[in-house]
XYZ file of C-alpha atoms in Angstrom:
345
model
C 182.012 15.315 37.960
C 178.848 16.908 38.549
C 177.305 13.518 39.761
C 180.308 12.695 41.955
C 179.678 16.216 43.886
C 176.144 16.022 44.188
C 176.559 12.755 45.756
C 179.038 13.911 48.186
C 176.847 16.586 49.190
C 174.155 14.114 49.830
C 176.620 11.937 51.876
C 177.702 14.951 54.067
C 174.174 16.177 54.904
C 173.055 12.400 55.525
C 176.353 12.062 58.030
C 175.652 15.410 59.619
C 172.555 14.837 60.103
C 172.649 11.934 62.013
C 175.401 13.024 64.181
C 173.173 16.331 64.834
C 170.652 15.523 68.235
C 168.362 16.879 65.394
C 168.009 14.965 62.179
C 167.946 17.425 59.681
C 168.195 20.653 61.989
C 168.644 24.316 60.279
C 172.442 24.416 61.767
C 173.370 21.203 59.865
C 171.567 22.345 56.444
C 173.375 25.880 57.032
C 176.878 24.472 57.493
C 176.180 22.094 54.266
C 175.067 24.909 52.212
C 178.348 27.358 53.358
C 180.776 24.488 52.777
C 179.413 23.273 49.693
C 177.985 26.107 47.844
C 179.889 25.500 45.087
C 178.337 22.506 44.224
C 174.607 24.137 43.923
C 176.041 26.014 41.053
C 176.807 22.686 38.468
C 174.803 22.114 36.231
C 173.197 18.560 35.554
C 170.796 16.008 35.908
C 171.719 14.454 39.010
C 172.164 17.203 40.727
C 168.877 19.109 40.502
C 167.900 15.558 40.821
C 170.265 15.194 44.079
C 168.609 18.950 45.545
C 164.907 17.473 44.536
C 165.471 14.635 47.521
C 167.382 16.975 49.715
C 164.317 19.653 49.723
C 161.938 16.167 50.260
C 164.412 14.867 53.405
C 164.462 18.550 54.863
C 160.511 19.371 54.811
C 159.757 16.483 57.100
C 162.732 17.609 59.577
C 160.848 21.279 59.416
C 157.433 19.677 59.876
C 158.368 18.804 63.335
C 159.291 22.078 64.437
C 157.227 23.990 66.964
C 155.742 26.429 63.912
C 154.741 22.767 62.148
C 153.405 21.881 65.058
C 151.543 24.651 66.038
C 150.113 24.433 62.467
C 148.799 21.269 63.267
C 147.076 22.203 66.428
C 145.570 25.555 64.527
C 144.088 22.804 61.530
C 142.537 21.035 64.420
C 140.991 23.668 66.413
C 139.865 24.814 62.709
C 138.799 21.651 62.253
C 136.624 21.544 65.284
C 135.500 24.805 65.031
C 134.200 24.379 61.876
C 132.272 21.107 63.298
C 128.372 21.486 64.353
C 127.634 20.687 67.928
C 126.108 17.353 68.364
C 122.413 17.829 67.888
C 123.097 20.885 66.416
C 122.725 23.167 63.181
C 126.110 24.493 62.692
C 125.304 27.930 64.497
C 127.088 26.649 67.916
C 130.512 26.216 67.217
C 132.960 25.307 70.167
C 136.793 26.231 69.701
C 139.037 23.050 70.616
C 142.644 24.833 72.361
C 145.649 23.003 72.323
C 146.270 24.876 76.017
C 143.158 23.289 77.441
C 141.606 26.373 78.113
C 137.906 26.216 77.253
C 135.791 29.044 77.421
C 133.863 29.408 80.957
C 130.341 28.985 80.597
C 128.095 31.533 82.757
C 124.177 31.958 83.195
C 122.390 34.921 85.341
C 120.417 34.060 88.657
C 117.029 32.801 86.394
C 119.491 30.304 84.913
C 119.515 31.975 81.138
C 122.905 31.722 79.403
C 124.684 35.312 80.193
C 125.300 36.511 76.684
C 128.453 39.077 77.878
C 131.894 38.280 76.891
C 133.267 42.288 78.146
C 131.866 41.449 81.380
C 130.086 38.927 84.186
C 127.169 39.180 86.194
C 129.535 39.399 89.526
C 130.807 43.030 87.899
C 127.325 44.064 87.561
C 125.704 46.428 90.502
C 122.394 49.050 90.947
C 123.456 52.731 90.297
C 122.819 54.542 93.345
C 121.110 57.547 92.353
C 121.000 59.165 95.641
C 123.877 60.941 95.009
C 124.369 64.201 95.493
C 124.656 65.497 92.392
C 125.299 69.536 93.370
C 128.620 69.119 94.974
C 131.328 70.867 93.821
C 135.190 71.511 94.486
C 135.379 74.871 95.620
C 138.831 76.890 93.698
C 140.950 78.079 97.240
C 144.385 77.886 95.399
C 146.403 78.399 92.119
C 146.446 74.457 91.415
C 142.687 74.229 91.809
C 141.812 77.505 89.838
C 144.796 75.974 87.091
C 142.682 72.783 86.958
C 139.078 74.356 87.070
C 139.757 76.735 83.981
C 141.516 74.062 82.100
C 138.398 72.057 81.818
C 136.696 75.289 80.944
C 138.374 75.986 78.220
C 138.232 72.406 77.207
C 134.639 72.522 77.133
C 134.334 75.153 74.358
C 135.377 73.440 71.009
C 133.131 70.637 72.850
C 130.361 72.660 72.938
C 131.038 74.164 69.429
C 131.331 70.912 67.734
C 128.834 68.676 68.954
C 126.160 71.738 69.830
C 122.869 69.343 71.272
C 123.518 66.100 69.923
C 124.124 64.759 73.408
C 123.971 61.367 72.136
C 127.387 61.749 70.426
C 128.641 63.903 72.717
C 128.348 61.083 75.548
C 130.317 59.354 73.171
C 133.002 61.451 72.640
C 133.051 62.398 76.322
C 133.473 58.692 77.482
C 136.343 58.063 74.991
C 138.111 60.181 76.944
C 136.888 59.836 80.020
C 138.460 56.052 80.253
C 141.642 57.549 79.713
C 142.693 58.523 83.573
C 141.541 56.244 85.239
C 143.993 53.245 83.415
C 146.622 56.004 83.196
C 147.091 56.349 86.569
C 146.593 52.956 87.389
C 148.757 51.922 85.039
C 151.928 54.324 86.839
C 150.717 53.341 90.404
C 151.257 49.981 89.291
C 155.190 50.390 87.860
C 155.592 52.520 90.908
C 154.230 49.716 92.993
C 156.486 47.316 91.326
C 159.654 49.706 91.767
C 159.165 50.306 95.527
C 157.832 46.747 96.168
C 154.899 48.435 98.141
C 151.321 48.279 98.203
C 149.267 50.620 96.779
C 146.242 50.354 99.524
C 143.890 49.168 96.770
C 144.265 52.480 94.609
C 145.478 50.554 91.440
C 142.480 48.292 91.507
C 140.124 51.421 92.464
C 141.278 53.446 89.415
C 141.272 50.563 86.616
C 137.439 50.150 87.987
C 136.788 53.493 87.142
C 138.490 53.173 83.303
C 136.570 49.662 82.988
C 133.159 51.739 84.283
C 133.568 54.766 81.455
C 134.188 52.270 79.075
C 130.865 50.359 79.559
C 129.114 53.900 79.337
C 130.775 54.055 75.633
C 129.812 50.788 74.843
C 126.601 51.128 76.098
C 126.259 54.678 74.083
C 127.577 52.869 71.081
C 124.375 51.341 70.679
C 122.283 54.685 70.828
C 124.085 56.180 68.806
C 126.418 55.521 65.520
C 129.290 58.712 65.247
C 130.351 59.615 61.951
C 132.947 59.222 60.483
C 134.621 62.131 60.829
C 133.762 62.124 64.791
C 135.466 58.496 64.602
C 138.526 60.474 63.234
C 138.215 63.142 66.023
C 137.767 60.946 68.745
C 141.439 59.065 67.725
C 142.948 62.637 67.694
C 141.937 63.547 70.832
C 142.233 60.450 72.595
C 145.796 60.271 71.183
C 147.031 63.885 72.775
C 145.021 63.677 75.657
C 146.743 60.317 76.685
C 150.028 61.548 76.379
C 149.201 64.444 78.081
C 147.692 62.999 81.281
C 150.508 60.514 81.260
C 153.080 63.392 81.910
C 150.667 65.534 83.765
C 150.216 62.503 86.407
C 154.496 61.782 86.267
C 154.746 65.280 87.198
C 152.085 66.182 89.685
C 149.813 63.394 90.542
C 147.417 65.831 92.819
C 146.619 68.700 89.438
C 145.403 65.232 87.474
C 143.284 63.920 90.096
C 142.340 67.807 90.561
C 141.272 67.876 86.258
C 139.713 64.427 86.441
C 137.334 65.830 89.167
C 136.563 69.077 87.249
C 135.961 66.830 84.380
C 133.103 64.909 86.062
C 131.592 67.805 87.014
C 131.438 69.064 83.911
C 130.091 65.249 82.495
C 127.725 65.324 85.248
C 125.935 68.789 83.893
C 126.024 67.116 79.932
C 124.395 64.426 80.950
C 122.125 66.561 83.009
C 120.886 68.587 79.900
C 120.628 65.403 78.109
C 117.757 64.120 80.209
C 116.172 68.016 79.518
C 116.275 66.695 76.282
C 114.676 63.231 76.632
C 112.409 65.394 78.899
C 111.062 67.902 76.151
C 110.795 65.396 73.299
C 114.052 66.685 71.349
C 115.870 63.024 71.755
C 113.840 59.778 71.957
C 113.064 58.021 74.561
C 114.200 54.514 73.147
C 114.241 52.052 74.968
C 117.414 50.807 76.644
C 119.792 48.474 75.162
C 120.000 44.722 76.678
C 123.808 45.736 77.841
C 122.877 48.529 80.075
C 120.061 46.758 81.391
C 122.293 43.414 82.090
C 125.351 46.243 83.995
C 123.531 48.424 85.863
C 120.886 45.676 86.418
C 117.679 47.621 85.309
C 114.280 46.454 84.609
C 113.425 44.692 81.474
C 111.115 47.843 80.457
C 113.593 50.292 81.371
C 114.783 53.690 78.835
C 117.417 55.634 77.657
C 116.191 58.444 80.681
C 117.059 55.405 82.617
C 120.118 55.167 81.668
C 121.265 58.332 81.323
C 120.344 58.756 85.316
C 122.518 55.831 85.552
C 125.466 57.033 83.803
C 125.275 60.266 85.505
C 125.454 58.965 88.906
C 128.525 57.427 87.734
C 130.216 60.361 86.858
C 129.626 62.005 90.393
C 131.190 59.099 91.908
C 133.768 59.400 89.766
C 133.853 63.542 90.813
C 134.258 62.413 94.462
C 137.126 59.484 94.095
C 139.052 61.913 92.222
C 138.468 65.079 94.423
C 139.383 62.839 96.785
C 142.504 61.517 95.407
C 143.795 64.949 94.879
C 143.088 65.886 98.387
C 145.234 63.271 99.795
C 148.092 64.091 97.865
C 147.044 68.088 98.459
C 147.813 67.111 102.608
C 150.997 65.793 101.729
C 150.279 62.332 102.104
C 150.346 58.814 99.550
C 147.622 57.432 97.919
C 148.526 53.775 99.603
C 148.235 55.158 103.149
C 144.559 55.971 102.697
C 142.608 52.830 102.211
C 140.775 52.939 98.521
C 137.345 53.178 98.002
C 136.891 49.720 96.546
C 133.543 49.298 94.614
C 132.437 52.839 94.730
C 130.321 53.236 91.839
């Protein structure tokens, strides 16, 4: 009885699948197993024998499936991955994609292989370090006093926690710092996208600015090494200060642009008492690492003072773009009618 059943199943799933456009498919195995569930539960010879070559006829059916054949693909890119180079010693590997993407190959002006994944020598520029670095945004009204003593009063568990070690602090501060400018390009794009209008290069103008503070961190990252208790703080803070901008800007885009420019202000005087401290011997004057030298395209010889300058100059640009944001929106007009300032670094 049990034979006569297990063969039956066998004869249904053969017959199904072949009428299926898919030999084999999951809906013909599912309607096999629902009508004939029964039959799994005899016991018998044949008919663990009878599931044995069922399990074999399915896997093949499965194999050909876009998760088998993605398999496939990933053991070949492994595969040739794994491969030396021709002429090689196994250190240059070269990833084979199924998409035919390959990686873009890029060398600087001397013709030296550019060594940058996080950025290309196009994105590169000289800091201009003319800038002037005394300006500030005077308080006339409530927003602009709200703003400027906000940042004040974020300032003083800075100042407790980090003291003088300006190295970390730079850290900390750029963690942050690359917060605004994605936020709010981020909701100028959606509100581009909602209003099909364009946002007079603003989007592009403030996602240059996040990109910007983010190479000072991960230029920073190689002065310095935070602990990890400073690794802790910085996903704390980064966390509420995220969600706070992000409603902040929803609510009154003009008091965020306002902050952000108080913010480089105060970023501009850290970094100005960190080069008093390069200056009196209290912090190193190392020399700087190859990825500031390859962004901000400095000398081979040049320093951490170098840098700093560098990074500081940066900051007041950033002061002015979002002084200057807020100023717009302060006169009762849109960020797209007032052409961005594209490449101001």
């Amino acid at each position: 009885m049990a034979s006569k059943l297990s063969t039956l199943v066998l004869r249904q799933v053969v017959s199904r699948g072949h009428q299926a456009s898919r030999p084999f498919s999951t809906l013909a195995v599912r309607s096999v197993l629902v009508n004939d569930r029964s039959a799994s539960l005899l016991p018998g010879a044949a008919d663990q024998a009878g599931w044995v070559w069922f399990a074999a006829r399915l896997y093949p059916a499965r194999a050909s499936s876009t998760v088998a054949a993605k398999g496939v693909v990933g053991e070949e890119e492994g595969s040739a991955a794994s491969a030396p180079a021709a002429g090689g010693d196994g250190k240059d590997k070269k990833m084979a994609s199924y998409w035919g993407i390959a990686p873009s190959k890029v060398a600087k002006e001397d013709g030296t292989e550019w060594k940058w994944n996080s950025f290309r020598p196009w994105e590169t520029y000289s800091p201009n370090l003319s800038i002037d670095l005394r300006k500030h945004h005077p308080t006339t009204n409530f927003l602009d006093k709200f703003a400027y003593y906000t940042v004040k009063a974020m300032r003083v568990p800075t100042d407790i926690f980090f003291q003088r070690r300006y190295g970390c602090r730079a850290m900390m501060l750029e963690t942050v710092a690359a917060v605004p400018g994605m936020v709010a390009g981020m909701l100028l794009h959606c509100k581009s996208l909602r209003r099909f209008e364009h946002s007079g290069g603003w989007i592009k103008t403030l996602m240059e600015e996040a990109e910007n503070e983010r190479m000072h961190l991960m230029t920073f990252m190689e002065v310095s090494q935070p602990r990890w208790y400073e690794r802790a703080l910085v996903f704390t803070v980064q966390g509420v200060f995220f969600n706070a901008y992000f409603l902040l800007y929803m609510i009154s885009p003009k008091l965020a642009h306002r902050i952000v420019g108080y913010l480089e202000e105060e970023a501009i005087h850290s970094y100005t008492e960190f080069l008093k401290e390069i200056d009196n011997g209290n912090i190193e004057n190392v020399p700087a690492p190859a990825i500031a030298i390859d962004y901000w395209r400095l000398p081979a010889d040049s320093t951490l003072r170098d840098v700093v300058l560098a990074v500081r100059a940066d900051e007041a640009h950033h002061r002015d773009v979002n002084h200057f944001a807020s100023d717009i929106h302060c006169q009762g007009h849109q960020l797209r009618e007032t052409p961005a300032p594209l490449g101001y670094h």
